[in-house]
Amino acid sequence: MLSSLAAASARITQPCSCCAVPLDAWQRLPTSLELERFEEVGTLVADAYDEPSFAEYHPQGTRDDSPDAPIAPRYYPANRSQVARCMNCGRHYLRYNEAGGYFTELRIRALQPELLVDAA
């Protein structure tokens, strides 16, 4: 299912405000994006009652803020993400709430089929 949503997003070529800022890597939600223009269509959280792992998957030495970092649904931060669809154009994104110390911050990343990996 996730791979089909990613493939569908990759086929969309129309301009849209959701992709005016590159979202190839995890980043803070840009102020130019309007949250009400997105709808949640799924989750990558395996069990709502279990704390997801903070283990990351970067076999090529990438980081979560690298545009070429793999999207591994069983690994952080994807394993804490919701799948959101832009209601204007239909592109799909992953987003999660980064919570640390004294802050929370919504982060977002484009769902890209070439970066999806099924890492166990």
Tab-separated table of N, CA and C in Angstrom:
chain	number	residue	atom	x	y	z
A	1	MET	N	0.822	-1.196	0.000
A	1	MET	CA	0.000	0.000	0.000
A	1	MET	C	0.865	1.260	0.000
A	2	LEU	N	1.874	1.309	0.883
A	2	LEU	CA	2.724	2.492	0.963
A	2	LEU	C	3.463	2.718	-0.349
A	3	SER	N	3.942	1.645	-0.945
A	3	SER	CA	4.661	1.797	-2.213
A	3	SER	C	3.734	2.283	-3.324
A	4	SER	N	2.478	1.875	-3.306
A	4	SER	CA	1.548	2.357	-4.339
A	4	SER	C	1.229	3.843	-4.133
A	5	LEU	N	1.141	4.288	-2.884
A	5	LEU	CA	0.926	5.718	-2.620
A	5	LEU	C	2.142	6.529	-3.069
A	6	ALA	N	3.336	5.998	-2.815
A	6	ALA	CA	4.567	6.680	-3.234
A	6	ALA	C	4.643	6.760	-4.758
A	7	ALA	N	4.308	5.671	-5.427
A	7	ALA	CA	4.340	5.652	-6.897
A	7	ALA	C	3.316	6.628	-7.467
A	8	ALA	N	2.137	6.670	-6.876
A	8	ALA	CA	1.103	7.604	-7.337
A	8	ALA	C	1.583	9.041	-7.173
A	9	SER	N	2.239	9.348	-6.069
A	9	SER	CA	2.766	10.699	-5.840
A	9	SER	C	3.809	11.071	-6.879
A	10	ALA	N	4.662	10.113	-7.225
A	10	ALA	CA	5.732	10.368	-8.191
A	10	ALA	C	5.183	10.693	-9.582
A	11	ARG	N	3.999	10.206	-9.877
A	11	ARG	CA	3.397	10.463	-11.197
A	11	ARG	C	2.736	11.832	-11.300
A	12	ILE	N	2.539	12.504	-10.187
A	12	ILE	CA	1.869	13.817	-10.200
A	12	ILE	C	2.877	14.877	-10.634
A	13	THR	N	2.522	15.623	-11.661
A	13	THR	CA	3.438	16.629	-12.199
A	13	THR	C	2.920	18.058	-12.073
A	14	GLN	N	1.666	18.223	-11.698
A	14	GLN	CA	1.101	19.574	-11.617
A	14	GLN	C	1.752	20.363	-10.486
A	15	PRO	N	1.951	21.650	-10.705
A	15	PRO	CA	2.487	22.497	-9.625
A	15	PRO	C	1.487	22.593	-8.479
A	16	CYS	N	2.016	22.714	-7.278
A	16	CYS	CA	1.163	22.829	-6.100
A	16	CYS	C	1.955	23.514	-4.995
A	17	SER	N	1.255	24.176	-4.110
A	17	SER	CA	1.935	24.846	-2.999
A	17	SER	C	2.608	23.852	-2.063
A	18	CYS	N	2.148	22.591	-2.048
A	18	CYS	CA	2.740	21.605	-1.145
A	18	CYS	C	4.164	21.239	-1.536
A	19	CYS	N	4.525	21.459	-2.777
A	19	CYS	CA	5.885	21.106	-3.205
A	19	CYS	C	6.686	22.338	-3.634
A	20	ALA	N	6.234	23.510	-3.234
A	20	ALA	CA	6.972	24.738	-3.554
A	20	ALA	C	8.311	24.776	-2.829
A	21	VAL	N	8.362	24.164	-1.656
A	21	VAL	CA	9.595	24.016	-0.896
A	21	VAL	C	9.994	22.550	-1.001
A	22	PRO	N	11.247	22.239	-1.390
A	22	PRO	CA	11.645	20.830	-1.478
A	22	PRO	C	11.506	20.121	-0.123
A	23	LEU	N	10.840	18.987	-0.132
A	23	LEU	CA	10.641	18.201	1.084
A	23	LEU	C	11.250	16.811	0.909
A	24	ASP	N	12.417	16.754	0.274
A	24	ASP	CA	13.080	15.477	0.009
A	24	ASP	C	13.626	14.834	1.276
A	25	ALA	N	13.972	15.644	2.275
A	25	ALA	CA	14.501	15.142	3.545
A	25	ALA	C	13.562	15.560	4.664
A	26	TRP	N	13.668	14.890	5.803
A	26	TRP	CA	12.881	15.292	6.959
A	26	TRP	C	13.238	16.715	7.343
A	27	GLN	N	12.240	17.524	7.563
A	27	GLN	CA	12.472	18.894	7.993
A	27	GLN	C	11.262	19.436	8.739
A	28	ARG	N	11.489	20.536	9.422
A	28	ARG	CA	10.408	21.233	10.111
A	28	ARG	C	9.353	21.604	9.083
A	29	LEU	N	8.105	21.538	9.479
A	29	LEU	CA	7.017	21.905	8.580
A	29	LEU	C	7.193	23.352	8.144
A	30	PRO	N	7.359	23.609	6.843
A	30	PRO	CA	7.521	24.992	6.375
A	30	PRO	C	6.272	25.824	6.672
A	31	THR	N	6.471	27.077	6.989
A	31	THR	CA	5.341	27.958	7.291
A	31	THR	C	4.445	28.178	6.077
A	32	SER	N	4.964	27.904	4.884
A	32	SER	CA	4.169	28.085	3.670
A	32	SER	C	3.121	26.982	3.481
A	33	LEU	N	3.238	25.880	4.215
A	33	LEU	CA	2.268	24.790	4.084
A	33	LEU	C	1.103	25.004	5.047
A	34	GLU	N	-0.073	24.833	4.536
A	34	GLU	CA	-1.281	24.971	5.331
A	34	GLU	C	-1.746	23.579	5.751
A	35	LEU	N	-1.701	23.295	7.041
A	35	LEU	CA	-2.052	21.968	7.536
A	35	LEU	C	-3.457	21.531	7.146
A	36	GLU	N	-4.374	22.479	7.040
A	36	GLU	CA	-5.749	22.107	6.693
A	36	GLU	C	-5.888	21.634	5.249
A	37	ARG	N	-4.837	21.765	4.439
A	37	ARG	CA	-4.860	21.277	3.057
A	37	ARG	C	-4.389	19.828	2.962
A	38	PHE	N	-4.111	19.196	4.104
A	38	PHE	CA	-3.671	17.798	4.129
A	38	PHE	C	-4.683	16.954	4.887
A	39	GLU	N	-4.855	15.731	4.423
A	39	GLU	CA	-5.689	14.791	5.155
A	39	GLU	C	-4.870	13.555	5.476
A	40	GLU	N	-5.065	13.039	6.665
A	40	GLU	CA	-4.366	11.831	7.079
A	40	GLU	C	-5.034	10.639	6.412
A	41	VAL	N	-4.216	9.795	5.762
A	41	VAL	CA	-4.771	8.637	5.067
A	41	VAL	C	-4.253	7.315	5.622
A	42	GLY	N	-3.319	7.377	6.562
A	42	GLY	CA	-2.801	6.151	7.142
A	42	GLY	C	-1.739	6.445	8.177
A	43	THR	N	-1.226	5.377	8.751
A	43	THR	CA	-0.178	5.503	9.746
A	43	THR	C	0.869	4.416	9.542
A	44	LEU	N	2.082	4.713	9.933
A	44	LEU	CA	3.153	3.717	9.934
A	44	LEU	C	3.438	3.237	11.356
A	45	VAL	N	2.680	3.733	12.317
A	45	VAL	CA	2.811	3.283	13.703
A	45	VAL	C	2.206	1.889	13.784
A	46	ALA	N	3.051	0.903	14.098
A	46	ALA	CA	2.605	-0.492	14.089
A	46	ALA	C	1.582	-0.793	15.181
A	47	ASP	N	1.794	-0.264	16.382
A	47	ASP	CA	0.914	-0.537	17.510
A	47	ASP	C	0.771	0.740	18.324
A	48	ALA	N	-0.421	1.256	18.398
A	48	ALA	CA	-0.665	2.518	19.101
A	48	ALA	C	-0.350	2.426	20.593
A	49	TYR	N	-0.261	1.216	21.130
A	49	TYR	CA	-0.005	1.036	22.563
A	49	TYR	C	1.437	0.649	22.864
A	50	ASP	N	2.261	0.557	21.852
A	50	ASP	CA	3.666	0.181	22.023
A	50	ASP	C	4.543	1.356	21.606
A	51	GLU	N	5.582	1.629	22.362
A	51	GLU	CA	6.509	2.721	22.042
A	51	GLU	C	7.393	2.299	20.865
A	52	PRO	N	7.308	3.007	19.723
A	52	PRO	CA	8.155	2.654	18.580
A	52	PRO	C	9.642	2.870	18.898
A	53	SER	N	10.467	2.133	18.218
A	53	SER	CA	11.916	2.206	18.398
A	53	SER	C	12.472	3.536	17.888
A	54	PHE	N	13.585	3.943	18.468
A	54	PHE	CA	14.322	5.105	17.966
A	54	PHE	C	15.498	4.671	17.098
A	55	ALA	N	15.593	3.381	16.796
A	55	ALA	CA	16.673	2.886	15.935
A	55	ALA	C	16.482	3.441	14.527
A	56	GLU	N	17.574	3.915	13.940
A	56	GLU	CA	17.529	4.469	12.589
A	56	GLU	C	18.148	3.490	11.599
A	57	TYR	N	17.838	3.675	10.324
A	57	TYR	CA	18.355	2.809	9.263
A	57	TYR	C	19.090	3.675	8.245
A	58	HIS	N	20.417	3.615	8.293
A	58	HIS	CA	21.252	4.408	7.393
A	58	HIS	C	22.473	3.588	6.953
A	59	PRO	N	22.274	2.534	6.156
A	59	PRO	CA	23.400	1.672	5.779
A	59	PRO	C	24.464	2.377	4.929
A	60	GLN	N	24.117	3.477	4.268
A	60	GLN	CA	25.080	4.199	3.435
A	60	GLN	C	25.640	5.435	4.144
A	61	GLY	N	25.413	5.549	5.457
A	61	GLY	CA	25.944	6.663	6.218
A	61	GLY	C	25.152	7.952	6.104
A	62	THR	N	23.922	7.878	5.622
A	62	THR	CA	23.077	9.074	5.536
A	62	THR	C	22.592	9.449	6.932
A	63	ARG	N	21.868	10.537	6.997
A	63	ARG	CA	21.224	10.987	8.233
A	63	ARG	C	19.758	11.253	7.918
A	64	ASP	N	18.949	11.471	8.937
A	64	ASP	CA	17.526	11.697	8.661
A	64	ASP	C	17.269	12.980	7.891
A	65	ASP	N	18.212	13.914	7.908
A	65	ASP	CA	18.040	15.150	7.136
A	65	ASP	C	18.731	15.089	5.777
A	66	SER	N	19.132	13.883	5.352
A	66	SER	CA	19.742	13.694	4.026
A	66	SER	C	18.643	13.428	2.994
A	67	PRO	N	18.679	14.122	1.859
A	67	PRO	CA	17.654	13.898	0.830
A	67	PRO	C	17.645	12.473	0.275
A	68	ASP	N	18.775	11.775	0.347
A	68	ASP	CA	18.842	10.411	-0.173
A	68	ASP	C	18.744	9.353	0.924
A	69	ALA	N	18.383	9.755	2.134
A	69	ALA	CA	18.217	8.792	3.223
A	69	ALA	C	17.058	7.857	2.899
A	70	PRO	N	17.230	6.573	3.189
A	70	PRO	CA	16.141	5.635	2.910
A	70	PRO	C	14.922	5.909	3.781
A	71	ILE	N	13.780	5.551	3.248
A	71	ILE	CA	12.538	5.595	4.017
A	71	ILE	C	12.254	4.150	4.402
A	72	ALA	N	12.579	3.813	5.643
A	72	ALA	CA	12.414	2.455	6.156
A	72	ALA	C	11.287	2.467	7.187
A	73	PRO	N	10.095	1.999	6.833
A	73	PRO	CA	8.924	2.125	7.696
A	73	PRO	C	9.065	1.543	9.099
A	74	ARG	N	9.950	0.587	9.297
A	74	ARG	CA	10.113	-0.009	10.633
A	74	ARG	C	11.122	0.746	11.495
A	75	TYR	N	11.734	1.783	10.931
A	75	TYR	CA	12.784	2.523	11.631
A	75	TYR	C	12.388	3.980	11.828
A	76	TYR	N	13.007	4.592	12.825
A	76	TYR	CA	12.781	5.981	13.172
A	76	TYR	C	13.313	6.898	12.075
A	77	PRO	N	12.619	7.952	11.726
A	77	PRO	CA	11.349	8.439	12.257
A	77	PRO	C	10.112	7.950	11.511
A	78	ALA	N	10.310	7.172	10.449
A	78	ALA	CA	9.147	6.702	9.681
A	78	ALA	C	8.193	5.890	10.552
A	79	ASN	N	8.743	5.123	11.497
A	79	ASN	CA	7.884	4.268	12.329
A	79	ASN	C	6.997	5.054	13.291
A	80	ARG	N	7.135	6.365	13.326
A	80	ARG	CA	6.299	7.231	14.153
A	80	ARG	C	5.441	8.158	13.285
A	81	SER	N	5.373	7.869	12.005
A	81	SER	CA	4.774	8.792	11.040
A	81	SER	C	3.345	8.455	10.656
A	82	GLN	N	2.669	9.517	10.251
A	82	GLN	CA	1.354	9.409	9.624
A	82	GLN	C	1.554	9.681	8.133
A	83	VAL	N	0.726	9.081	7.317
A	83	VAL	CA	0.744	9.358	5.880
A	83	VAL	C	-0.329	10.411	5.622
A	84	ALA	N	0.096	11.508	5.009
A	84	ALA	CA	-0.818	12.615	4.730
A	84	ALA	C	-0.856	12.881	3.226
A	85	ARG	N	-2.034	13.217	2.736
A	85	ARG	CA	-2.228	13.502	1.310
A	85	ARG	C	-2.627	14.957	1.150
A	86	CYS	N	-1.966	15.625	0.202
A	86	CYS	CA	-2.346	16.994	-0.139
A	86	CYS	C	-3.695	16.933	-0.850
A	87	MET	N	-4.661	17.665	-0.356
A	87	MET	CA	-5.999	17.648	-0.959
A	87	MET	C	-6.074	18.476	-2.235
A	88	ASN	N	-5.020	19.261	-2.523
A	88	ASN	CA	-5.002	20.028	-3.771
A	88	ASN	C	-4.535	19.168	-4.938
A	89	CYS	N	-3.438	18.439	-4.753
A	89	CYS	CA	-2.842	17.724	-5.886
A	89	CYS	C	-2.780	16.209	-5.707
A	90	GLY	N	-2.889	15.709	-4.493
A	90	GLY	CA	-2.872	14.270	-4.257
A	90	GLY	C	-1.512	13.694	-3.884
A	91	ARG	N	-0.475	14.524	-3.786
A	91	ARG	CA	0.829	14.013	-3.365
A	91	ARG	C	0.758	13.532	-1.919
A	92	HIS	N	1.599	12.534	-1.612
A	92	HIS	CA	1.630	11.968	-0.269
A	92	HIS	C	2.927	12.321	0.444
A	93	TYR	N	2.799	12.498	1.745
A	93	TYR	CA	3.922	12.876	2.608
A	93	TYR	C	3.872	12.062	3.883
A	94	LEU	N	5.017	11.937	4.520
A	94	LEU	CA	5.083	11.382	5.866
A	94	LEU	C	5.269	12.547	6.815
A	95	ARG	N	4.628	12.493	7.948
A	95	ARG	CA	4.838	13.546	8.940
A	95	ARG	C	4.733	12.931	10.335
A	96	TYR	N	5.504	13.498	11.248
A	96	TYR	CA	5.481	13.044	12.627
A	96	TYR	C	5.788	14.225	13.535
A	97	ASN	N	5.491	14.053	14.796
A	97	ASN	CA	5.727	15.106	15.771
A	97	ASN	C	7.013	14.785	16.522
A	98	GLU	N	8.044	15.572	16.292
A	98	GLU	CA	9.313	15.428	17.005
A	98	GLU	C	9.128	16.056	18.376
A	99	ALA	N	9.358	15.280	19.409
A	99	ALA	CA	9.199	15.785	20.775
A	99	ALA	C	10.519	15.649	21.501
A	100	GLY	N	11.013	16.746	21.974
A	100	GLY	CA	12.262	16.729	22.720
A	100	GLY	C	12.200	17.733	23.835
A	101	GLY	N	12.873	17.430	24.913
A	101	GLY	CA	12.994	18.339	26.038
A	101	GLY	C	11.805	19.234	26.278
A	102	TYR	N	11.861	20.447	25.739
A	102	TYR	CA	10.839	21.457	26.007
A	102	TYR	C	10.063	21.879	24.770
A	103	PHE	N	10.099	21.086	23.714
A	103	PHE	CA	9.426	21.510	22.493
A	103	PHE	C	8.815	20.318	21.767
A	104	THR	N	7.889	20.606	20.893
A	104	THR	CA	7.413	19.651	19.903
A	104	THR	C	7.449	20.362	18.563
A	105	GLU	N	7.698	19.597	17.523
A	105	GLU	CA	7.831	20.199	16.199
A	105	GLU	C	7.329	19.205	15.160
A	106	LEU	N	6.407	19.638	14.339
A	106	LEU	CA	5.900	18.799	13.270
A	106	LEU	C	6.938	18.746	12.164
A	107	ARG	N	7.290	17.528	11.739
A	107	ARG	CA	8.261	17.340	10.654
A	107	ARG	C	7.578	16.603	9.522
A	108	ILE	N	8.099	16.832	8.316
A	108	ILE	CA	7.456	16.307	7.117
A	108	ILE	C	8.509	15.881	6.101
A	109	ARG	N	8.149	14.914	5.274
A	109	ARG	CA	9.024	14.452	4.198
A	109	ARG	C	8.159	13.898	3.078
A	110	ALA	N	8.563	14.185	1.843
A	110	ALA	CA	7.845	13.651	0.680
A	110	ALA	C	8.003	12.133	0.630
A	111	LEU	N	6.948	11.448	0.280
A	111	LEU	CA	6.972	9.993	0.129
A	111	LEU	C	7.494	9.695	-1.273
A	112	GLN	N	8.717	9.180	-1.357
A	112	GLN	CA	9.392	8.957	-2.628
A	112	GLN	C	9.616	7.467	-2.865
A	113	PRO	N	9.093	6.907	-3.942
A	113	PRO	CA	9.158	5.456	-4.143
A	113	PRO	C	10.584	4.918	-4.253
A	114	GLU	N	11.493	5.682	-4.824
A	114	GLU	CA	12.868	5.197	-5.015
A	114	GLU	C	13.639	5.092	-3.695
A	115	LEU	N	13.122	5.676	-2.634
A	115	LEU	CA	13.801	5.629	-1.335
A	115	LEU	C	13.171	4.658	-0.344
A	116	LEU	N	12.032	4.088	-0.702
A	116	LEU	CA	11.376	3.121	0.182
A	116	LEU	C	12.182	1.821	0.247
A	117	VAL	N	12.428	1.360	1.451
A	117	VAL	CA	13.128	0.075	1.638
A	117	VAL	C	12.372	-0.750	2.666
A	118	ASP	N	12.372	-2.047	2.451
A	118	ASP	CA	11.737	-2.974	3.396
A	118	ASP	C	12.834	-3.605	4.235
A	119	ALA	N	13.361	-2.821	5.171
A	119	ALA	CA	14.450	-3.282	6.029
A	119	ALA	C	13.870	-3.946	7.270
A	120	ALA	N	14.282	-5.153	7.539
A	120	ALA	CA	13.774	-5.881	8.716
A	120	ALA	C	14.567	-5.553	9.954
